[in-house]
Amino acid sequence: MDLLLHPRQHVYQAGKSTESALYQLVERVERALEAKQYSLGVFFDTEGAFDHTSTTVVRKALEERKVVRPVIEWIVAMIGQRTIYASQGVTKLVVKTIRGLPQGGVISPTMWALVADSLLKWLSKQGIYTHGFADDGTVLIIGAFLSTLCEIMQRVLRGIEKWGDERQLSVNPSKTELILFTRKLTIEGF
């Protein structure tokens, strides 16, 4: 069983944080600028990551990590067979969940990190620099020719979209930024 997270997953681990993620990113951009290259970055948020993650996706992530079957079944049952009770005044509501990770649940961050890890692994296999922090991700492409970087980024974004579609997840467009760091040491946002 291998529960180690991708080395550029900066969440829910000792010694990793938003600061460590930002430090690594800035270091790469600075090196590119010194080499007079472009850096094209996309910063994205997985929309409703904890609310929309299905037990099927969690199961798949656990199976990929070779977690033993009884533990997988226990986790899937725990997160998939929940009943939520809410009341206000005399109005009461009882709902059986069909998806999502329990908010504030101790196991929820780990389960989401395992799901998100598959995207980081896929991006890394494509030779793309990436890092993640909870439901946020970053992709950074560096090179001398802006048109080539844009073509590569289009393929990467289609891959991210496919990854999300396969898991019934999506990127939140209002929380997504495309930023070009240019050789002139200016930052241009799109």
Protein backbone atom coordinates (compact mmCIF):
# COMPACT_ATOMS: atom_id res chain seq x y z
CA MET A 1 0.00 0.00 0.00
CA ASP A 2 1.45 3.35 -1.09
CA LEU A 3 -0.30 6.36 0.41
CA LEU A 4 2.53 8.79 -0.23
CA LEU A 5 1.31 11.86 -2.04
CA HIS A 6 2.84 13.43 -5.12
CA PRO A 7 5.96 15.40 -4.10
CA ARG A 8 4.37 18.65 -5.29
CA GLN A 9 1.15 18.14 -3.33
CA HIS A 10 1.51 20.85 -0.68
CA VAL A 11 -1.39 20.00 1.57
CA TYR A 12 -2.10 17.94 4.68
CA GLN A 13 1.58 17.09 5.15
CA ALA A 14 4.16 18.25 7.66
CA GLY A 15 6.50 20.87 6.23
CA LYS A 16 4.26 21.72 3.26
CA SER A 17 1.94 24.67 2.89
CA THR A 18 0.78 27.40 0.53
CA GLU A 19 4.12 29.06 1.26
CA SER A 20 6.16 26.06 0.11
CA ALA A 21 4.05 25.82 -3.06
CA LEU A 22 4.45 29.52 -3.78
CA TYR A 23 8.18 29.41 -3.09
CA GLN A 24 8.72 26.60 -5.61
CA LEU A 25 6.62 28.36 -8.22
CA VAL A 26 8.33 31.74 -7.83
CA GLU A 27 11.74 30.08 -7.95
CA ARG A 28 10.90 28.48 -11.32
CA VAL A 29 9.50 31.72 -12.75
CA GLU A 30 12.58 33.67 -11.62
CA ARG A 31 14.92 31.15 -13.26
CA ALA A 32 12.92 31.38 -16.49
CA LEU A 33 13.03 35.17 -16.44
CA GLU A 34 16.80 35.12 -15.86
CA ALA A 35 17.11 32.82 -18.89
CA LYS A 36 14.94 35.28 -20.88
CA GLN A 37 12.15 32.76 -21.31
CA TYR A 38 8.39 32.99 -20.98
CA SER A 39 6.43 31.35 -18.19
CA LEU A 40 2.77 30.62 -18.79
CA GLY A 41 0.83 29.60 -15.71
CA VAL A 42 -2.71 28.51 -14.97
CA PHE A 43 -4.05 28.66 -11.43
CA PHE A 44 -7.30 26.76 -10.98
CA ASP A 45 -9.79 25.61 -8.38
CA THR A 46 -11.73 22.35 -8.53
CA GLU A 47 -15.34 23.41 -8.21
CA GLY A 48 -17.06 21.94 -5.15
CA ALA A 49 -14.28 19.39 -4.75
CA PHE A 50 -15.37 18.14 -1.35
CA ASP A 51 -19.09 18.40 -2.14
CA HIS A 52 -18.99 16.70 -5.55
CA THR A 53 -16.49 13.88 -5.09
CA SER A 54 -18.25 10.56 -5.53
CA THR A 55 -17.59 7.38 -3.60
CA THR A 56 -16.74 5.74 -6.94
CA VAL A 57 -13.87 8.19 -7.42
CA VAL A 58 -12.65 7.67 -3.85
CA ARG A 59 -12.82 3.91 -4.34
CA LYS A 60 -10.76 4.16 -7.53
CA ALA A 61 -8.11 6.31 -5.82
CA LEU A 62 -7.84 3.81 -2.97
CA GLU A 63 -7.66 0.85 -5.35
CA GLU A 64 -4.88 2.58 -7.32
CA ARG A 65 -2.97 2.85 -4.02
CA LYS A 66 -3.53 -0.86 -3.39
CA VAL A 67 -5.38 -0.29 -0.12
CA VAL A 68 -6.78 -3.60 1.15
CA ARG A 69 -10.39 -4.33 0.20
CA PRO A 70 -11.89 -4.28 3.76
CA VAL A 71 -10.46 -0.82 4.39
CA ILE A 72 -11.75 0.44 1.03
CA GLU A 73 -15.23 -0.93 1.78
CA TRP A 74 -15.22 0.64 5.25
CA ILE A 75 -14.16 4.08 3.93
CA VAL A 76 -16.66 3.99 1.06
CA ALA A 77 -19.47 2.96 3.43
CA MET A 78 -18.51 5.65 5.93
CA ILE A 79 -18.52 8.49 3.40
CA GLY A 80 -21.27 7.11 1.16
CA GLN A 81 -23.94 6.16 3.67
CA ARG A 82 -24.39 9.37 5.58
CA THR A 83 -27.59 10.98 6.73
CA ILE A 84 -27.67 14.72 7.26
CA TYR A 85 -30.12 16.24 9.72
CA ALA A 86 -30.95 19.94 9.70
CA SER A 87 -33.60 21.94 11.46
CA GLN A 88 -34.67 25.51 11.88
CA GLY A 89 -37.55 26.20 14.18
CA VAL A 90 -40.22 23.59 13.51
CA THR A 91 -38.86 22.73 10.05
CA LYS A 92 -36.74 19.59 9.96
CA LEU A 93 -34.92 18.06 7.03
CA VAL A 94 -33.34 14.60 6.70
CA VAL A 95 -31.23 13.88 3.62
CA LYS A 96 -29.27 10.78 2.57
CA THR A 97 -26.05 11.78 0.81
CA ILE A 98 -25.20 10.41 -2.61
CA ARG A 99 -21.80 12.06 -2.99
CA GLY A 100 -19.35 14.36 -1.29
CA LEU A 101 -16.83 14.12 1.49
CA PRO A 102 -17.95 15.04 5.01
CA GLN A 103 -17.15 18.68 5.76
CA GLY A 104 -14.82 18.76 8.74
CA GLY A 105 -14.34 15.01 8.53
CA VAL A 106 -10.91 13.80 9.60
CA ILE A 107 -10.59 11.46 6.62
CA SER A 108 -11.97 13.90 4.02
CA PRO A 109 -8.76 15.86 3.32
CA THR A 110 -6.77 12.66 2.81
CA MET A 111 -9.40 11.19 0.50
CA TRP A 112 -9.50 14.38 -1.58
CA ALA A 113 -5.67 14.51 -1.72
CA LEU A 114 -5.62 10.94 -3.08
CA VAL A 115 -8.20 11.86 -5.74
CA ALA A 116 -6.35 15.06 -6.73
CA ASP A 117 -3.04 13.23 -6.77
CA SER A 118 -4.03 11.40 -9.94
CA LEU A 119 -4.15 14.74 -11.78
CA LEU A 120 -0.73 15.79 -10.46
CA LYS A 121 0.72 12.44 -11.54
CA TRP A 122 -0.81 12.69 -15.00
CA LEU A 123 0.49 16.23 -15.50
CA SER A 124 3.97 15.24 -14.31
CA LYS A 125 4.02 12.32 -16.76
CA GLN A 126 3.32 14.85 -19.52
CA GLY A 127 6.47 16.71 -18.48
CA ILE A 128 4.44 19.59 -17.07
CA TYR A 129 5.39 21.37 -13.84
CA THR A 130 2.43 21.29 -11.50
CA HIS A 131 1.58 21.52 -7.85
CA GLY A 132 -1.54 21.24 -5.79
CA PHE A 133 -2.93 22.55 -2.55
CA ALA A 134 -6.24 21.01 -1.47
CA ASP A 135 -8.70 21.76 -4.30
CA ASP A 136 -6.39 24.27 -6.01
CA GLY A 137 -3.84 23.48 -8.69
CA THR A 138 -1.15 25.19 -10.68
CA VAL A 139 0.35 24.38 -14.05
CA LEU A 140 3.46 26.21 -15.26
CA ILE A 141 5.02 25.91 -18.70
CA ILE A 142 8.33 27.58 -19.53
CA GLY A 143 9.90 28.16 -22.92
CA ALA A 144 11.27 30.57 -25.50
CA PHE A 145 8.33 30.63 -27.89
CA LEU A 146 5.01 31.94 -26.66
CA SER A 147 2.98 30.34 -29.47
CA THR A 148 4.37 26.91 -28.54
CA LEU A 149 3.60 27.50 -24.87
CA CYS A 150 0.00 28.40 -25.74
CA GLU A 151 -0.41 25.23 -27.82
CA ILE A 152 0.97 23.09 -25.01
CA MET A 153 -1.25 24.84 -22.46
CA GLN A 154 -4.33 24.18 -24.61
CA ARG A 155 -3.52 20.44 -24.60
CA VAL A 156 -2.92 20.53 -20.85
CA LEU A 157 -6.22 22.31 -20.20
CA ARG A 158 -8.08 19.74 -22.33
CA GLY A 159 -6.38 17.02 -20.27
CA ILE A 160 -7.46 18.66 -17.02
CA GLU A 161 -11.00 18.92 -18.37
CA LYS A 162 -10.95 15.22 -19.32
CA TRP A 163 -9.64 14.29 -15.87
CA GLY A 164 -12.51 16.23 -14.31
CA ASP A 165 -15.12 14.77 -16.65
CA GLU A 166 -13.99 11.24 -15.76
CA ARG A 167 -14.56 12.08 -12.08
CA GLN A 168 -17.67 14.24 -12.51
CA LEU A 169 -15.65 17.25 -11.34
CA SER A 170 -14.89 20.54 -13.05
CA VAL A 171 -12.67 23.56 -12.82
CA ASN A 172 -14.32 26.69 -11.45
CA PRO A 173 -13.93 29.28 -14.24
CA SER A 174 -14.42 32.24 -11.90
CA LYS A 175 -11.47 31.04 -9.79
CA THR A 176 -9.14 30.28 -12.70
CA GLU A 177 -6.38 32.62 -13.83
CA LEU A 178 -4.03 32.42 -16.80
CA ILE A 179 -0.89 34.48 -16.24
CA LEU A 180 2.01 35.18 -18.57
CA PHE A 181 5.34 36.07 -17.00
CA THR A 182 7.40 37.75 -19.73
CA ARG A 183 11.09 38.34 -20.34
CA LYS A 184 10.59 42.02 -19.63
CA LEU A 185 9.88 41.23 -15.97
CA THR A 186 6.27 42.32 -16.27
CA ILE A 187 3.27 40.26 -15.41
CA GLU A 188 0.34 40.20 -17.77
CA GLY A 189 -2.98 38.60 -16.81
CA PHE A 190 -5.55 37.37 -19.28
